Short mmCIF file of C-alpha atoms in Angstrom, two decimals:
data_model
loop_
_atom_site.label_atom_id
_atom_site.label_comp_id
_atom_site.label_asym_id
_atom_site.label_seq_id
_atom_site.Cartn_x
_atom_site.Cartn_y
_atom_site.Cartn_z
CA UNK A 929 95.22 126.83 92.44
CA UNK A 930 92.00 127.73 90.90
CA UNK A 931 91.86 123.46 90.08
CA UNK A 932 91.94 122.74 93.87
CA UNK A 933 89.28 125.05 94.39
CA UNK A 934 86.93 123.56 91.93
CA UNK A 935 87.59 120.58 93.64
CA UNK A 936 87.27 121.95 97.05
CA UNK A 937 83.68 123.18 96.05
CA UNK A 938 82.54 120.43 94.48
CA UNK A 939 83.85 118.19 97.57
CA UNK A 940 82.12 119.98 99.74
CA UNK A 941 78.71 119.42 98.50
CA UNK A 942 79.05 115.73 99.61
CA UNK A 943 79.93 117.46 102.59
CA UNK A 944 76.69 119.14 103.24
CA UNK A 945 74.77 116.48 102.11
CA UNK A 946 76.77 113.95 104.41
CA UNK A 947 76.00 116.40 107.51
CA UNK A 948 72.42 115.89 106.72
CA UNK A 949 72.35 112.49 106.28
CA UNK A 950 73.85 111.84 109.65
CA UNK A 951 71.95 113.90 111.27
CA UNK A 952 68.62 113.09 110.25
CA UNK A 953 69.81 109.08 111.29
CA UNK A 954 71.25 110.18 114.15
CA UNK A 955 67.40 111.85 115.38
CA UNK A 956 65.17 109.17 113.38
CA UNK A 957 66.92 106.31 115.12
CA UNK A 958 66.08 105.66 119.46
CA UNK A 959 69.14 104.03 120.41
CA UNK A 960 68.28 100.79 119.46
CA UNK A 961 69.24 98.32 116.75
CA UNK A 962 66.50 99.90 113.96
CA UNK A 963 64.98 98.55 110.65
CA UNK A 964 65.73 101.91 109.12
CA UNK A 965 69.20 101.83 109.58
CA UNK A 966 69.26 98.25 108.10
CA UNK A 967 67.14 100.22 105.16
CA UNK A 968 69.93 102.37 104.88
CA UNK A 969 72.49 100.48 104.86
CA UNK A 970 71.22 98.74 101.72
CA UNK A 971 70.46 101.18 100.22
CA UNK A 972 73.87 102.76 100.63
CA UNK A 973 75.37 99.97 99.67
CA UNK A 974 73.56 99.87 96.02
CA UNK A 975 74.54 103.11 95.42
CA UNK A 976 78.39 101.71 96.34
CA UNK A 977 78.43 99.15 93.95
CA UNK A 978 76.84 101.32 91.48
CA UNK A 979 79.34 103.47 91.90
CA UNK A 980 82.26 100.97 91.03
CA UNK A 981 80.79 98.48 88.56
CA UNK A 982 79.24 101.38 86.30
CA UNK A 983 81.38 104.28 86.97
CA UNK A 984 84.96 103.48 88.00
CA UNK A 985 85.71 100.14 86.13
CA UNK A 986 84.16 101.23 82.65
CA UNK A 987 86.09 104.51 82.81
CA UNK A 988 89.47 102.27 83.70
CA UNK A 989 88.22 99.68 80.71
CA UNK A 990 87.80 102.99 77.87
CA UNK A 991 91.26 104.11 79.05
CA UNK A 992 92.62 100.86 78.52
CA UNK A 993 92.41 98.39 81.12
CA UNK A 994 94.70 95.40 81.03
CA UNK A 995 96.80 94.92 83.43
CA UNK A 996 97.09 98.28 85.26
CA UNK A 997 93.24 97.29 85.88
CA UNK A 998 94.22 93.71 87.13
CA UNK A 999 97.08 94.88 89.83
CA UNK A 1000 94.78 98.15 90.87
CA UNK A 1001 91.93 95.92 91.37
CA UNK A 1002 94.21 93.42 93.54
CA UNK A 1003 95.96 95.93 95.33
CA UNK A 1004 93.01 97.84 96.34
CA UNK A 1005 91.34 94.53 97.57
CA UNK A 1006 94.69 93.75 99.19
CA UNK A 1007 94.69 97.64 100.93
CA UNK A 1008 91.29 96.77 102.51
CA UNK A 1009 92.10 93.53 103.91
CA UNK A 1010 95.10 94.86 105.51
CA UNK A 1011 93.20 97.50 106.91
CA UNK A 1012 90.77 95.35 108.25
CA UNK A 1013 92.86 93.18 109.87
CA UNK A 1014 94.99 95.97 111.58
CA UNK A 1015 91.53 97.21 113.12
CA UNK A 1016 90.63 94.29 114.07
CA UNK A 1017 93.87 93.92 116.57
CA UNK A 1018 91.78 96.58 118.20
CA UNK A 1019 90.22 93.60 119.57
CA UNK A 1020 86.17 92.56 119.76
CA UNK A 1021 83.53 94.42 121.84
CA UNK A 1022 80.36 95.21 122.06
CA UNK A 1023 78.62 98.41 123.76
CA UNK A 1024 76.11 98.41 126.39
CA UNK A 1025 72.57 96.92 125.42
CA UNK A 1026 74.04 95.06 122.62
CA UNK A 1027 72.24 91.43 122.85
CA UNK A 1028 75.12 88.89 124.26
CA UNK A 1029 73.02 86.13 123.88
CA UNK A 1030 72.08 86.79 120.51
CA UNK A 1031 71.99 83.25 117.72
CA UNK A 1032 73.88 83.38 114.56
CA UNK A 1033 71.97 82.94 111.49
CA UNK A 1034 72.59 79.34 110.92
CA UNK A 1035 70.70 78.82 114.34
CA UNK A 1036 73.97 78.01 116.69
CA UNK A 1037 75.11 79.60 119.38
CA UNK A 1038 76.19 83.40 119.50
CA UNK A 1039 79.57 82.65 120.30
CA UNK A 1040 81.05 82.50 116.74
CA UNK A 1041 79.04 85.10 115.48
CA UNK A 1042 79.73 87.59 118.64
CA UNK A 1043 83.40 87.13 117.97
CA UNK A 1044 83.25 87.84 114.57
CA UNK A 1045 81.92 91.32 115.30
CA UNK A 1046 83.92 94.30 115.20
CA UNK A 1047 85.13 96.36 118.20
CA UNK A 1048 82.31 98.99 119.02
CA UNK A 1049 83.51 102.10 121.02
CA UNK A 1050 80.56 104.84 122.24
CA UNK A 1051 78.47 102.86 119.48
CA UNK A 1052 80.73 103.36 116.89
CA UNK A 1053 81.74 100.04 114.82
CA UNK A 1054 85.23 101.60 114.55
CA UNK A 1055 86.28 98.87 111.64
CA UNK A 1056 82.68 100.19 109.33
CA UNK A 1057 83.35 104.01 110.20
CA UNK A 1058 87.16 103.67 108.87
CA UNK A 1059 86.52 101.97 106.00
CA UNK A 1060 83.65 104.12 104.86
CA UNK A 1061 86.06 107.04 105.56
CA UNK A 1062 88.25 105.29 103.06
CA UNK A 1063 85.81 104.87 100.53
CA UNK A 1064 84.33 108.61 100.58
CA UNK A 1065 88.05 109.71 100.55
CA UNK A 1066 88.25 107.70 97.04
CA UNK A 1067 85.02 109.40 96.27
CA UNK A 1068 86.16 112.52 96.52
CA UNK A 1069 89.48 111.33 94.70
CA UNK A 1070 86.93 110.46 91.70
CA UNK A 1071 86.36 114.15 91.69
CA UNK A 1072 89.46 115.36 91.26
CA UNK A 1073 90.49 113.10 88.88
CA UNK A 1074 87.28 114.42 86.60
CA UNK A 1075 88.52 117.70 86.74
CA UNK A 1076 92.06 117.13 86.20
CA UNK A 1077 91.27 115.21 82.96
CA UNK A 1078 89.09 118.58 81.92
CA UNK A 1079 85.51 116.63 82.40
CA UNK A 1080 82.79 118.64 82.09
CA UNK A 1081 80.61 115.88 84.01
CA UNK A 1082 82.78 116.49 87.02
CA UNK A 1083 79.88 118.32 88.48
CA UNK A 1084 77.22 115.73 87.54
CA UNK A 1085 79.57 112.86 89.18
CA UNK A 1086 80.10 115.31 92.17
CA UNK A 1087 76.18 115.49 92.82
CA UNK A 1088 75.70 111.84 92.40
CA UNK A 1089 78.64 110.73 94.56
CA UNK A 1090 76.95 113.27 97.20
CA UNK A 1091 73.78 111.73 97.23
CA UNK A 1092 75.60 108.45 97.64
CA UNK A 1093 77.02 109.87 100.82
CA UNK A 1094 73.93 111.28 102.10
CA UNK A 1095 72.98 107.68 103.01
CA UNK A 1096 76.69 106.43 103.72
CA UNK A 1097 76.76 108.96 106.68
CA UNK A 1098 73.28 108.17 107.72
CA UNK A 1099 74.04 104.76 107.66
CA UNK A 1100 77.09 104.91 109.98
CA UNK A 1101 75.12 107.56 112.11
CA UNK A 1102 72.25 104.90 112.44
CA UNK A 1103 74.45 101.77 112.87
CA UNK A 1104 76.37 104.51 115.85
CA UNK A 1105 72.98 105.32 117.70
CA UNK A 1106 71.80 101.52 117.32
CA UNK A 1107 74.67 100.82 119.52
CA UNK A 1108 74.10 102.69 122.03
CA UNK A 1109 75.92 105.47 121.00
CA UNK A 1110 74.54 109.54 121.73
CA UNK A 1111 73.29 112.16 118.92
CA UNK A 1112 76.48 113.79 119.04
CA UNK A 1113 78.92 111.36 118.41
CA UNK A 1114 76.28 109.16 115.95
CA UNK A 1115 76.41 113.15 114.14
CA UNK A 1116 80.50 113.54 114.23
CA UNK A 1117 81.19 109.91 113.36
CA UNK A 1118 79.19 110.94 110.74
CA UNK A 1119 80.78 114.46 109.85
CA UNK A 1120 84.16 112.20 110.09
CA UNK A 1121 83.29 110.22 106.98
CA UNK A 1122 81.55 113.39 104.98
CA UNK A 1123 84.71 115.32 105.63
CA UNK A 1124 86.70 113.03 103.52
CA UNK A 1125 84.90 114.06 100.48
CA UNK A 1126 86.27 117.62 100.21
CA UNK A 1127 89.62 115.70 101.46
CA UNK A 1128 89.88 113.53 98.70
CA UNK A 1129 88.96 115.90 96.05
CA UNK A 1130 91.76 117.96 96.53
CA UNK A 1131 94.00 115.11 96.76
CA UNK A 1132 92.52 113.22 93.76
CA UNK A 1133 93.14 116.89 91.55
CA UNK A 1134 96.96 117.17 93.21
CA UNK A 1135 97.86 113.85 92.66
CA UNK A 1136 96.33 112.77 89.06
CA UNK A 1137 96.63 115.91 87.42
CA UNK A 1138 98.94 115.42 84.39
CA UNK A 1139 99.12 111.19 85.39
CA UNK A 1140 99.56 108.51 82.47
CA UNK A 1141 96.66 106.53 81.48
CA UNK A 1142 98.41 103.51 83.31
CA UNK A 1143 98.43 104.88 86.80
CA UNK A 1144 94.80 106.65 86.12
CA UNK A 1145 93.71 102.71 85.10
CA UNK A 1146 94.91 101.46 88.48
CA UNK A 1147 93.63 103.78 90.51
CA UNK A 1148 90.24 103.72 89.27
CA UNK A 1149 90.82 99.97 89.72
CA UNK A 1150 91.89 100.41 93.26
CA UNK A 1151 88.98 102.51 93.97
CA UNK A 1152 86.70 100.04 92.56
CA UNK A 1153 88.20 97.22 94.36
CA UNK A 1154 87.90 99.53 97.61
CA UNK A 1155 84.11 100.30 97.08
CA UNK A 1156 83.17 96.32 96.90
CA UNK A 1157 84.77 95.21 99.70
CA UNK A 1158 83.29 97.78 101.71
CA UNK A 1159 79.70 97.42 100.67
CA UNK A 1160 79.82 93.65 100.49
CA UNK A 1161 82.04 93.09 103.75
CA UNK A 1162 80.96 95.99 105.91
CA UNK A 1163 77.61 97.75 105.18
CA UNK A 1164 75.77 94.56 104.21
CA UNK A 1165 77.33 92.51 106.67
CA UNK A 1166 76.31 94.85 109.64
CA UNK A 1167 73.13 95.47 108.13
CA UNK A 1168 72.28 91.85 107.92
CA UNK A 1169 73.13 91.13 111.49
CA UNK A 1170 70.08 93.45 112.22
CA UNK A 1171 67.62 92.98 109.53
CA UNK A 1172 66.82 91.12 106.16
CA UNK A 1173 63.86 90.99 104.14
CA UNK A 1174 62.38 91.52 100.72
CA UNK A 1175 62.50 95.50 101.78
CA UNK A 1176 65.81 95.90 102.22
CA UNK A 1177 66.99 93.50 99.51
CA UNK A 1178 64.54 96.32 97.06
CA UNK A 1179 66.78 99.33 98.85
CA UNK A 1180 69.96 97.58 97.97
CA UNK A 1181 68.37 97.52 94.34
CA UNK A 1182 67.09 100.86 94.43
CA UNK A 1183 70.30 102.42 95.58
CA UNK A 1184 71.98 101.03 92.76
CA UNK A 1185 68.97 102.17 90.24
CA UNK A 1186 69.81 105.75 91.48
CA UNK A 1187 72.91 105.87 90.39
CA UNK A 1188 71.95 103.66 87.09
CA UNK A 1189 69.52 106.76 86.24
CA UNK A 1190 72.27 109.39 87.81
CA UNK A 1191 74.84 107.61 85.32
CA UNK A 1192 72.23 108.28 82.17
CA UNK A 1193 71.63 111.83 83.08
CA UNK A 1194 75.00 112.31 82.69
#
């Protein structure tokens, strides 16, 4: 009991930080497609794929890899596919003030690109809010996993994987109010995704306290695999279709230096 308290604590400081996050998007951003939340969005996704390529898949390589890692990485790509194609029977739409006549990058018509989008409902991109719920849910499972294996850096990884979600929730706040959505529900889509954290921590210390190295291999690699796809086919995605420059390309870079420099504090 006292374990899933630890972890309920330490969860909840990604909570908190989440909250914030989303709320200061929600207020900075006018309702309009915004070059902040494009910033954001880049930025969150650095800290993402910081998160995977220097946390989650070296701790599954010094417990052993092989091919626990392989089929964990597979299945967890696998998982997200499926889980974007099952929101995207939701169907394609776009909320009001969204530009319908909008080009694709490659200078055609919007047609292809308009159908390509995900289905937006009150502003929320329900396919980008899901599967950043699933991510900080792994997050938080990260969490629990440290302090079932006894780590004393479980706090360290907690406060770095809260920072990360400080700009995950204000980037699905922003990409929410950008749509058209209100304050309120760019602030509880937001508060949706933060809650996983505390979620996930207590899940991550029930289920991998007292695993084998095997199944703590693939899950890492699962997580791993679920962090990519979601920064490379969600947050960058989206935030390309509003903005790209030499900026944002230096947030992506400087999210990930974050958590390079979070990593050697540890």
């Amino acid at each position: 009991m006292e374990l899933f308290g630890q972890a309920l604590g330490l969860g909840t400081i990604g909570l908190v930080a989440g909250v914030v996050g989303a709320v200061v998007a929600a207020l900075a951003t006018r309702g309009s497609t915004s070059t902040l939340t494009s910033y954001v969005q880049h930025f969150a996704a650095g800290l993402i794929i910081a998160a995977a390529t220097l946390d989650l898949l070296p701790e599954a390589l010094a417990l052993g890899g092989g091919w626990p890692l392989i089929v964990g990485f597979v299945v967890g790509t696998a998982f997200m596919l499926a889980l974007r194609a099952v929101l995207n029977r939701f169907g394609h739409g776009h909320a009001a003030g969204e530009g319908h006549d909008h080009e694709d990058h490659a200078g055609h018509g919007g047609g292809t690109a308009l159908a390509a989008r995900p289905q937006v409902v009150a502003g929320v991109n329900l396919r980008l809010a899901i599967a950043l719920a699933v991510v900080v849910l792994i997050d938080g499972a990260i969490i629990g996993v440290a302090l079932s294996a006894g780590g004393a850096a479980a706090l360290l990884i907690a406060i770095a994987l809260s920072i990360e979600l400080l700009f995950v929730a204000a980037s699905v706040a922003g990409s929410t109010r950008g749509a058209g959505g209100t304050v309120a529900t760019a602030v509880g889509v937001g508060a949706f995704v933060a809650v996983m954290m505390p979620v996930g921590a207590v899940l991550g210390a029930l289920v991998f306290a007292g695993v084998s190295s095997t199944l703590l291999v693939a899950g890492l690699a699962f997580g791993a695999a679920a962090l990519l796809f979601t920064a490379v086919a969600e947050l960058l995605v989206e935030a390309y279709e509003i903005k790209e420059s030499a900026g944002t390309i230096a947030m992506a870079a400087g999210g990930f230096l974050l958590f390079l420099v979070l990593m050697m504090l540890m």
